[in-house]
CSV table of C-alpha atoms in Angstrom, one decimal:
chain,number,residue,atom,x,y,z
V,20,MET,CA,90.2,87.6,101.5
V,21,GLU,CA,89.2,85.2,98.8
V,22,THR,CA,90.7,85.5,95.4
V,23,GLN,CA,89.1,88.4,93.6
V,24,GLN,CA,88.3,88.9,90.0
V,25,VAL,CA,90.3,91.9,89.0
V,26,GLY,CA,91.0,92.8,85.4
V,27,TYR,CA,94.6,94.0,84.9
V,28,GLN,CA,95.0,97.3,83.1
V,29,GLY,CA,98.4,98.8,82.4
V,30,ASN,CA,97.2,102.1,81.2
V,31,GLY,CA,98.3,104.9,83.6
V,32,LEU,CA,97.9,103.0,86.9
V,33,THR,CA,101.6,102.5,87.5
V,34,THR,CA,102.9,104.9,90.2
V,35,THR,CA,106.5,106.0,90.6
V,36,VAL,CA,108.2,107.0,93.9
V,37,SER,CA,108.4,110.6,92.7
V,38,GLU,CA,104.7,110.7,92.1
V,39,LEU,CA,104.1,109.6,95.7
V,40,ALA,CA,106.3,112.3,97.2
V,41,ARG,CA,103.4,114.7,98.0
V,42,THR,CA,100.4,112.4,98.4
V,43,PRO,CA,98.1,113.0,101.4
V,44,PHE,CA,98.6,109.5,102.7
V,45,LEU,CA,102.3,109.7,102.8
V,46,THR,CA,102.0,112.8,105.0
V,47,THR,CA,99.9,110.7,107.3
V,48,LEU,CA,102.3,107.8,107.4
V,49,ASP,CA,105.3,110.1,108.0
V,50,ARG,CA,103.3,111.7,110.9
V,51,LEU,CA,102.7,108.3,112.4
V,52,ARG,CA,106.3,107.2,112.1
V,53,ALA,CA,107.6,110.4,113.7
V,54,ASP,CA,105.1,110.6,116.5
V,55,PRO,CA,107.0,110.4,119.8
V,56,GLU,CA,103.9,109.0,121.6
V,57,LEU,CA,104.2,105.9,119.3
V,58,THR,CA,107.7,105.0,120.3
V,59,SER,CA,106.6,102.1,122.5
V,60,PHE,CA,104.1,101.0,119.8
V,61,TRP,CA,106.9,100.6,117.2
V,62,GLN,CA,109.0,98.6,119.6
V,63,ARG,CA,106.2,96.4,120.9
V,64,ILE,CA,104.8,95.2,117.6
V,65,TRP,CA,108.1,93.4,116.7
V,66,VAL,CA,108.3,91.4,120.0
V,67,ALA,CA,106.3,88.2,120.5
V,68,PRO,CA,104.5,88.4,123.9
V,69,ALA,CA,106.2,86.0,126.3
V,70,THR,CA,104.1,86.8,129.4
V,71,ALA,CA,100.6,87.8,130.2
V,72,ALA,CA,101.8,91.3,130.9
V,73,GLU,CA,103.5,91.6,127.6
V,74,PHE,CA,100.4,90.4,125.8
V,75,ALA,CA,98.3,92.9,127.6
V,76,GLU,CA,100.7,95.7,126.7
V,77,TYR,CA,100.8,94.4,123.1
V,78,ALA,CA,97.0,94.4,122.7
V,79,GLY,CA,96.9,97.9,124.3
V,80,GLN,CA,99.4,99.3,121.9
V,81,LEU,CA,97.5,97.9,119.0
V,82,ARG,CA,94.3,99.5,120.2
V,83,ALA,CA,95.9,102.8,121.0
V,84,PHE,CA,97.4,103.0,117.5
V,85,ALA,CA,94.0,102.0,115.9
V,86,ASP,CA,92.4,104.8,117.8
V,87,ARG,CA,94.6,107.3,116.1
V,88,SER,CA,93.1,106.5,112.7
V,89,GLY,CA,89.6,105.6,114.0
V,90,GLY,CA,90.3,102.0,112.8
V,91,LEU,CA,90.6,103.1,109.2
V,92,LEU,CA,94.1,101.9,108.6
V,93,GLY,CA,94.3,98.1,108.4
V,94,ARG,CA,97.9,97.6,107.3
V,95,SER,CA,99.8,100.6,108.7
V,96,PRO,CA,102.0,98.9,110.0
V,97,ASP,CA,101.2,96.5,112.8
V,98,PHE,CA,99.3,93.8,110.9
V,99,LEU,CA,102.3,92.5,109.0
V,100,ALA,CA,104.7,93.2,111.9
V,101,GLY,CA,102.8,90.6,114.0
V,102,ILE,CA,102.9,88.1,111.1
V,103,VAL,CA,106.7,88.4,110.6
V,104,THR,CA,107.3,88.3,114.4
V,105,ALA,CA,105.4,85.0,114.5
V,106,TRP,CA,107.4,83.7,111.6
V,107,ALA,CA,110.7,84.5,113.4
V,108,ALA,CA,109.5,82.9,116.6
V,109,ASN,CA,108.8,79.7,114.6
V,110,ALA,CA,111.5,80.0,112.0
V,111,GLY,CA,112.1,76.3,112.1
V,112,HIS,CA,109.1,75.8,109.9
V,113,PHE,CA,111.1,77.5,107.1
V,114,GLY,CA,113.8,74.8,107.0
V,115,GLU,CA,116.9,76.1,105.3
V,116,GLY,CA,115.2,79.6,105.2
V,117,ALA,CA,115.0,79.8,109.1
V,118,ASP,CA,118.1,82.0,109.5
V,119,ARG,CA,116.9,84.3,106.7
V,120,VAL,CA,113.5,84.8,108.4
V,121,ARG,CA,115.2,85.6,111.7
V,122,GLU,CA,117.5,88.1,110.0
V,123,PHE,CA,114.7,89.6,108.0
V,124,HIS,CA,112.7,90.1,111.3
V,125,ARG,CA,115.7,91.8,113.0
V,126,ASP,CA,116.2,94.1,110.0
V,127,CYS,CA,112.5,95.1,109.9
V,128,ALA,CA,112.4,95.8,113.6
V,129,ALA,CA,115.6,97.9,113.5
V,130,ALA,CA,114.3,100.0,110.6
V,131,ASN,CA,110.7,100.3,111.8
V,132,SER,CA,109.7,99.0,108.4
V,133,VAL,CA,106.2,99.3,107.0
V,134,LEU,CA,105.3,96.0,105.3
V,135,THR,CA,102.3,94.7,103.4
V,136,HIS,CA,101.6,91.5,101.6
V,137,ALA,CA,100.3,90.4,98.2
V,138,ILE,CA,98.9,86.9,98.5
V,139,SER,CA,96.0,86.3,96.1
V,140,ASP,CA,96.1,85.3,92.5
V,141,ILE,CA,94.2,87.1,89.8
V,142,SER,CA,91.1,85.3,88.6
V,143,GLU,CA,88.8,85.5,85.6
V,144,ARG,CA,85.2,84.4,85.8
V,145,GLY,CA,85.8,82.8,89.2
V,146,ARG,CA,88.8,80.8,88.0
V,147,ILE,CA,92.5,81.4,88.6
V,148,ALA,CA,94.2,83.0,85.6
V,149,GLU,CA,96.9,80.4,85.1
V,150,ASP,CA,98.8,82.6,82.7
V,151,ARG,CA,99.2,85.3,85.4
V,152,VAL,CA,100.2,83.1,88.4
V,153,LEU,CA,103.5,84.2,89.9
V,154,ARG,CA,106.0,81.5,89.2
V,155,VAL,CA,109.8,80.9,89.1
V,156,VAL,CA,111.0,81.2,85.6
V,157,ARG,CA,114.7,80.5,86.2
V,158,ARG,CA,117.4,80.4,88.9
V,159,ASP,CA,121.1,81.1,89.2
V,160,SER,CA,123.6,80.8,92.1
V,161,GLU,CA,122.4,84.1,93.6
V,162,GLY,CA,118.6,83.8,93.6
V,163,VAL,CA,115.4,83.3,91.7
V,164,TYR,CA,113.7,85.1,88.8
V,165,LEU,CA,109.9,85.5,88.9
V,166,THR,CA,107.2,86.4,86.5
V,167,GLY,CA,103.5,86.8,87.2
V,168,PHE,CA,101.1,88.8,89.3
V,169,LYS,CA,99.9,89.0,92.9
V,170,GLN,CA,97.1,91.2,94.4
V,171,LEU,CA,95.4,92.3,97.6
V,172,ALA,CA,98.5,94.5,98.1
V,173,THR,CA,96.9,97.1,100.4
V,174,LEU,CA,99.5,99.8,101.2
V,175,ALA,CA,101.9,98.6,98.5
V,176,PRO,CA,102.6,102.1,97.0
V,177,TYR,CA,103.9,103.2,100.4
V,178,ALA,CA,105.4,100.0,101.9
V,179,ASP,CA,109.1,99.5,102.5
V,180,VAL,CA,108.8,95.8,101.8
V,181,LEU,CA,106.3,93.5,100.2
V,182,LEU,CA,105.8,90.0,101.5
V,183,ILE,CA,104.6,87.4,98.9
V,184,TYR,CA,103.2,84.0,99.8
V,185,PRO,CA,100.2,82.0,98.7
V,186,TYR,CA,96.7,82.4,100.2
V,187,ARG,CA,95.1,79.5,98.4
V,188,PRO,CA,96.0,75.9,99.0
V,189,LEU,CA,98.5,74.6,96.5
V,190,THR,CA,98.7,71.3,94.8
V,191,PRO,CA,101.9,69.3,93.8
V,192,ALA,CA,101.6,70.8,90.3
V,193,ASP,CA,102.1,74.3,91.9
V,194,ALA,CA,105.7,73.7,93.0
V,195,ASP,CA,107.1,76.5,90.9
V,196,ALA,CA,104.5,78.9,92.6
V,197,ALA,CA,105.2,77.6,96.1
V,198,LEU,CA,107.1,80.8,97.2
V,199,CYS,CA,107.4,82.9,100.3
V,200,PHE,CA,109.8,85.9,99.9
V,201,ALA,CA,110.3,89.6,100.6
V,202,VAL,CA,111.0,92.3,98.0
V,203,ALA,CA,111.1,96.1,97.9
V,204,PRO,CA,108.3,97.5,95.8
V,205,ASP,CA,110.7,99.6,93.7
V,206,SER,CA,113.0,96.6,92.8
V,207,ALA,CA,113.9,96.0,89.2
V,208,GLY,CA,111.2,94.0,87.4
V,209,VAL,CA,108.6,94.8,90.1
V,210,THR,CA,105.7,97.2,89.2
V,211,VAL,CA,103.0,98.4,91.5
V,212,HIS,CA,99.7,99.0,89.7
V,213,GLN,CA,97.4,101.0,91.9
V,214,ARG,CA,93.9,102.3,91.6
V,215,ALA,CA,93.1,106.0,91.5
V,216,GLY,CA,92.6,107.9,94.8
V,217,PHE,CA,89.4,109.5,96.0
V,218,ARG,CA,90.3,113.2,95.9
V,219,ARG,CA,87.9,115.2,93.7
V,220,ALA,CA,89.1,117.8,91.2
V,221,GLY,CA,89.7,121.1,92.8
V,222,GLU,CA,89.8,119.7,96.3
V,223,ASP,CA,92.7,120.6,98.6
V,224,PRO,CA,94.9,117.5,98.8
V,225,ASP,CA,95.7,118.3,102.5
V,226,GLU,CA,92.1,118.0,103.4
V,227,SER,CA,91.3,115.0,101.2
V,228,ILE,CA,90.1,111.6,102.4
V,229,ASP,CA,93.1,110.3,100.5
V,230,ALA,CA,95.0,111.1,103.8
V,231,LEU,CA,93.5,107.9,105.1
V,232,ASP,CA,93.6,105.8,101.9
V,233,GLU,CA,96.2,103.1,102.2
V,234,GLN,CA,95.5,102.2,98.6
V,235,ASP,CA,95.4,98.7,97.1
V,236,ALA,CA,97.3,97.4,94.2
V,237,ILE,CA,98.2,94.6,91.9
V,238,ILE,CA,101.9,93.7,91.8
V,239,GLU,CA,103.5,92.6,88.5
V,240,PHE,CA,106.8,90.7,88.3
V,241,ARG,CA,108.6,90.6,85.0
V,242,ASP,CA,111.7,88.5,85.3
V,243,ALA,CA,112.2,90.1,88.7
V,244,PHE,CA,115.3,88.9,90.6
V,245,ILE,CA,114.9,87.9,94.3
V,246,PRO,CA,118.2,87.1,96.1
V,247,TYR,CA,118.2,83.9,98.2
V,248,SER,CA,118.7,86.0,101.3
V,249,ARG,CA,115.1,87.1,101.0
V,250,VAL,CA,113.6,83.8,99.8
V,251,PHE,CA,112.1,82.0,102.8
V,252,ILE,CA,110.3,79.1,101.0
V,253,ASP,CA,111.1,77.9,97.5
V,254,GLY,CA,109.3,75.0,95.9
V,255,SER,CA,107.8,73.4,99.1
V,256,VAL,CA,104.0,73.1,98.6
V,257,GLU,CA,103.7,71.6,102.1
V,258,ALA,CA,105.6,74.5,103.8
V,259,CYS,CA,103.4,77.0,102.0
V,260,ASN,CA,100.2,75.2,102.8
V,261,ARG,CA,101.1,74.8,106.5
V,262,LEU,CA,102.5,78.3,106.9
V,263,ARG,CA,99.7,79.6,109.1
V,264,GLU,CA,99.3,76.4,111.1
V,265,ARG,CA,102.9,76.0,111.9
V,266,THR,CA,103.8,79.6,112.7
V,267,GLY,CA,100.7,80.9,114.6
V,268,MET,CA,100.8,84.0,112.4
V,269,THR,CA,97.0,84.5,112.4
V,270,GLY,CA,96.9,85.0,116.1
V,271,PRO,CA,98.6,88.4,116.3
V,272,ALA,CA,97.0,89.4,112.9
V,273,TRP,CA,93.5,88.8,114.2
V,274,VAL,CA,94.2,90.6,117.5
V,275,GLN,CA,95.2,93.6,115.5
V,276,ALA,CA,92.1,93.3,113.3
V,277,LEU,CA,89.8,93.1,116.3
V,278,ALA,CA,91.5,96.0,118.0
V,279,ARG,CA,91.1,98.1,114.8
V,280,MET,CA,87.4,97.1,114.5
V,281,ALA,CA,86.7,98.1,118.1
V,282,ALA,CA,88.3,101.5,117.4
V,283,LYS,CA,86.3,101.9,114.2
V,284,ALA,CA,83.0,101.2,115.8
V,285,ARG,CA,83.8,103.7,118.5
V,286,MET,CA,84.8,106.3,115.9
V,287,TYR,CA,81.5,105.8,114.0
V,288,HIS,CA,79.6,106.7,117.2
V,289,THR,CA,81.8,109.7,118.1
V,290,LEU,CA,81.7,111.1,114.5
V,291,ALA,CA,77.9,110.8,114.5
V,292,GLU,CA,77.7,112.7,117.8
V,293,ARG,CA,80.0,115.5,116.5
V,294,VAL,CA,78.0,115.9,113.3
V,295,LEU,CA,74.7,116.0,115.1
V,296,GLU,CA,76.0,118.6,117.5
V,297,SER,CA,76.8,120.8,114.5
V,298,GLY,CA,73.3,121.5,113.2
V,299,GLN,CA,69.9,120.2,112.2
V,300,THR,CA,69.4,116.8,110.8
V,301,SER,CA,67.0,115.1,108.4
V,302,ALA,CA,66.8,112.0,110.6
V,303,LYS,CA,63.5,111.6,112.4
V,304,GLU,CA,65.0,110.0,115.5
V,305,PRO,CA,68.7,110.9,115.8
V,306,GLU,CA,68.8,109.8,119.4
V,307,VAL,CA,67.8,106.3,118.3
V,308,ILE,CA,70.5,106.2,115.7
V,309,LEU,CA,73.1,107.3,118.3
V,310,ALA,CA,71.9,104.6,120.7
V,311,LYS,CA,72.3,101.9,118.0
V,312,LEU,CA,75.8,103.1,117.2
V,313,ALA,CA,76.7,103.2,120.9
V,314,ARG,CA,75.5,99.6,121.2
V,315,PHE,CA,77.6,98.6,118.2
V,316,ALA,CA,80.7,100.3,119.7
V,317,SER,CA,80.1,98.7,123.2
V,318,SER,CA,79.6,95.3,121.7
V,319,CYS,CA,82.9,95.5,119.8
V,320,GLU,CA,84.7,96.7,122.9
V,321,ARG,CA,83.4,93.7,124.8
V,322,ASP,CA,84.5,91.4,122.1
V,323,LEU,CA,88.0,92.8,122.2
V,324,GLU,CA,88.1,92.6,126.0
V,325,ARG,CA,86.9,89.0,125.9
V,326,ALA,CA,89.6,88.1,123.4
V,327,ILE,CA,92.3,89.7,125.5
V,328,GLU,CA,91.0,87.9,128.6
V,329,SER,CA,91.1,84.6,126.8
V,330,ALA,CA,94.8,84.9,126.0
V,331,ALA,CA,97.2,82.1,127.2
V,332,PHE,CA,100.6,80.9,126.4
V,333,ASP,CA,100.6,78.7,123.4
V,334,PRO,CA,103.4,76.1,123.6
V,335,ARG,CA,103.1,75.3,119.9
V,336,TYR,CA,104.3,78.8,118.9
V,337,GLY,CA,106.2,80.0,122.0
V,338,PHE,CA,104.2,83.2,122.6
V,339,TRP,CA,100.9,84.3,124.2
V,340,SER,CA,97.9,84.5,122.0
V,341,ALA,CA,94.1,85.0,122.3
V,342,GLN,CA,91.8,82.1,121.7
V,343,ARG,CA,91.2,81.6,118.0
V,344,THR,CA,87.4,81.0,118.3
V,345,ILE,CA,86.8,84.1,120.4
V,346,LEU,CA,88.8,86.2,118.0
V,347,LEU,CA,86.8,85.0,115.0
V,348,GLN,CA,83.5,85.5,116.9
V,349,GLY,CA,84.4,89.1,117.5
V,350,ILE,CA,85.5,89.7,113.9
V,351,GLY,CA,82.2,88.0,112.8
V,352,ASN,CA,80.1,90.2,115.1
V,353,PHE,CA,81.7,93.3,113.6
V,354,THR,CA,81.4,92.3,109.9
V,355,GLU,CA,77.8,91.4,110.4
V,356,ARG,CA,77.0,94.9,111.7
V,357,ILE,CA,79.3,97.3,109.8
V,358,GLU,CA,77.0,97.7,106.8
V,359,GLY,CA,74.1,98.6,109.1
V,360,ALA,CA,76.3,101.1,111.0
V,361,THR,CA,77.3,102.8,107.7
V,362,THR,CA,73.6,103.1,106.8
V,363,LEU,CA,72.9,104.7,110.2
V,364,LEU,CA,75.6,107.4,109.4
V,365,ALA,CA,73.9,108.1,106.1
V,366,GLN,CA,70.5,108.5,107.8
V,367,ILE,CA,71.8,111.3,110.0
V,368,ALA,CA,72.4,113.7,107.2
V,369,GLY,CA,69.8,112.6,104.7
V,370,LEU,CA,69.6,115.1,101.9
V,371,ASP,CA,72.5,117.0,103.4
V,372,LEU,CA,74.7,114.4,101.8
V,373,ILE,CA,73.6,115.8,98.4
V,374,CYS,CA,73.3,119.5,99.4
V,375,PRO,CA,74.9,120.3,102.8
V,376,LYS,CA,73.4,123.1,104.8
V,377,PRO,CA,75.5,126.3,105.1
V,378,GLY,CA,77.7,126.4,108.1
V,379,ARG,CA,77.8,122.7,108.5
V,380,THR,CA,80.7,121.7,110.8
V,381,GLU,CA,84.3,122.2,109.8
V,382,ARG,CA,85.6,121.0,113.2
V,383,ARG,CA,88.8,119.1,112.9
V,384,GLY,CA,91.0,116.8,115.0
V,385,LEU,CA,88.9,113.8,115.6
V,386,LEU,CA,91.6,111.5,114.2
V,387,ALA,CA,95.1,112.1,115.4
V,388,ALA,CA,96.5,110.4,112.3
V,389,ALA,CA,94.9,113.0,110.0
V,390,PRO,CA,93.9,116.0,112.2
V,391,GLN,CA,93.5,118.2,109.2
V,392,LEU,CA,90.4,116.4,108.0
V,393,ALA,CA,87.1,118.1,108.8
V,394,ASP,CA,84.3,116.1,110.4
V,395,TRP,CA,82.2,116.7,107.4
V,396,THR,CA,84.9,115.4,105.0
V,397,LEU,CA,85.3,112.2,107.0
V,398,PHE,CA,81.5,111.8,107.6
V,399,THR,CA,80.4,112.2,104.0
V,400,ASN,CA,83.1,109.9,102.6
V,401,LEU,CA,82.2,107.2,105.1
V,402,ALA,CA,78.5,107.6,104.8
V,403,ALA,CA,78.0,108.1,101.0
V,404,GLY,CA,81.4,108.1,99.2
V,405,ALA,CA,83.5,105.6,97.3
V,406,TYR,CA,86.0,105.6,100.2
V,407,GLY,CA,83.4,104.4,102.7
V,408,PHE,CA,82.0,101.8,100.2
V,409,ARG,CA,85.5,100.3,99.8
V,410,GLN,CA,86.1,100.3,103.5
V,411,THR,CA,82.9,98.3,104.1
V,412,LYS,CA,83.6,95.9,101.3
V,413,TYR,CA,87.1,95.3,102.7
V,414,GLU,CA,85.7,94.5,106.1
V,415,LEU,CA,83.3,92.0,104.6
V,416,ALA,CA,86.0,90.3,102.6
V,417,PHE,CA,88.7,90.4,105.3
V,418,VAL,CA,88.2,86.8,106.4
V,419,GLY,CA,85.2,85.9,104.3
V,420,ASP,CA,82.6,84.0,106.3
V,421,PRO,CA,84.1,83.7,109.9
V,422,ASP,CA,81.8,80.8,110.8
V,423,ARG,CA,83.2,78.8,107.8
V,424,LEU,CA,86.7,79.8,108.7
V,425,ALA,CA,86.2,78.7,112.4
V,426,ALA,CA,85.0,75.3,111.2
V,427,HIS,CA,88.3,74.5,109.6
C-alpha cells in the first residue's frame, strides 16, 4: 500500500447517497449485514481474542466470512474492525484521546458499523503533492477544520465511517498533518470521489460484477469540521509514527488478509472446475491447470493453518495474535502466485473469452455474497476483465514487498 500516483479529477466522479441507493454492491452489503448465519461473525470481529479458543474462533469467523465472497471483499467489514479493536485494547497510546477511542469502538460494535480507511497521500511523479496533503487549517473550542486529500479509500462510498491516519512516516514539519480521526463520508465538507464501476452498457445490474466491487476512492476535505470526540491524535508526530507498533493493529488485519487470500485461492480452483464441467475448453491440458490451481489453494490453506497454530498471547497488546513473520510469509506466498493463477484461469477458456460458445454455463450460487452472479460472469471478469486486473494489482500492492516489510 505505498503512496500511489493518482491524478485528481472532479468531473463527474462525485457520488451522492441517493445515487448509491440501487447499486449492485449495496445489495450485496445489505445481504451480508442481514444474514442470520453471520450473527456470530459480527459479534466476534469487535472482540480482541483473550484466549487460545477465542483466537481460533476469531480466525474461523474471518475465514467463513471470506468464503462467502470467495475472498474478493477485502474491506467488508472485518479488516478495519480488527484494527479499531486493537486500538481500543491499547487505548493508552492515544493519550488524551484514549477514552474517545474506547467510546468509538463501543459505538461501532453496537451498530455493526462498516468502516474503511484513507491513509495515503496523493503523489505526482513519485513525490508527495504537498499542496494536497490533508492538514489542520484552524481550530475552535469544539474541534478541528481540515483541508486536503486522502486516498486508498476502498469501500468509502458504502462505509458508515472513514478512518483517517497517516501511512507514511511523518517528520516534525508534518505536525499539522499528524492526525488520526473518524468521520462519516457524508459529513459537511467531505467529498468522496470514486471511479466508475465495471458494468457494461445494457448489462443487467443485478447480474453485474459490480455486485462484488467495493470501489475505491479519493477523499477530499474542504474546511471539514471534525469534533474533538472523534479526533484520536492531533499534532503528535510520534503517536502517528508509532501507531502500528504500540497498538498491535497489524496483527488482526493480517490474519484477516491471510484468511481472505486462502478463500480466494480456493475459489479460483472451484470456479475453474465449474467452468470446465460446463463444456469444451481451448486449453490443451485442463487437468494440469486444475492441478496447479489446487496446489495454489492447498498452499494458501497451509499458510493460514500455520499462522493460526503460531498464535500466542502477546503481553504488549493484551490479546492473542499470530506470529508476524509467519503471517507475512503466507501473504508473500499468495502475492507471488496470484498473477500466475489468474493466467491459468484465462488459459481454460482461450478464445471463449472473446467469443463464448453457445450454452456456456449460467450456473449460479458459487458465492453466497452474490448468488445471482453466473459462473461465466465471475470467471470472465476475473480472467480477462478490468475487475480481475484491479483485484490482482490490489493484492500485489497490499503490503508491497513482504520480505522488505518483514525486515523492518
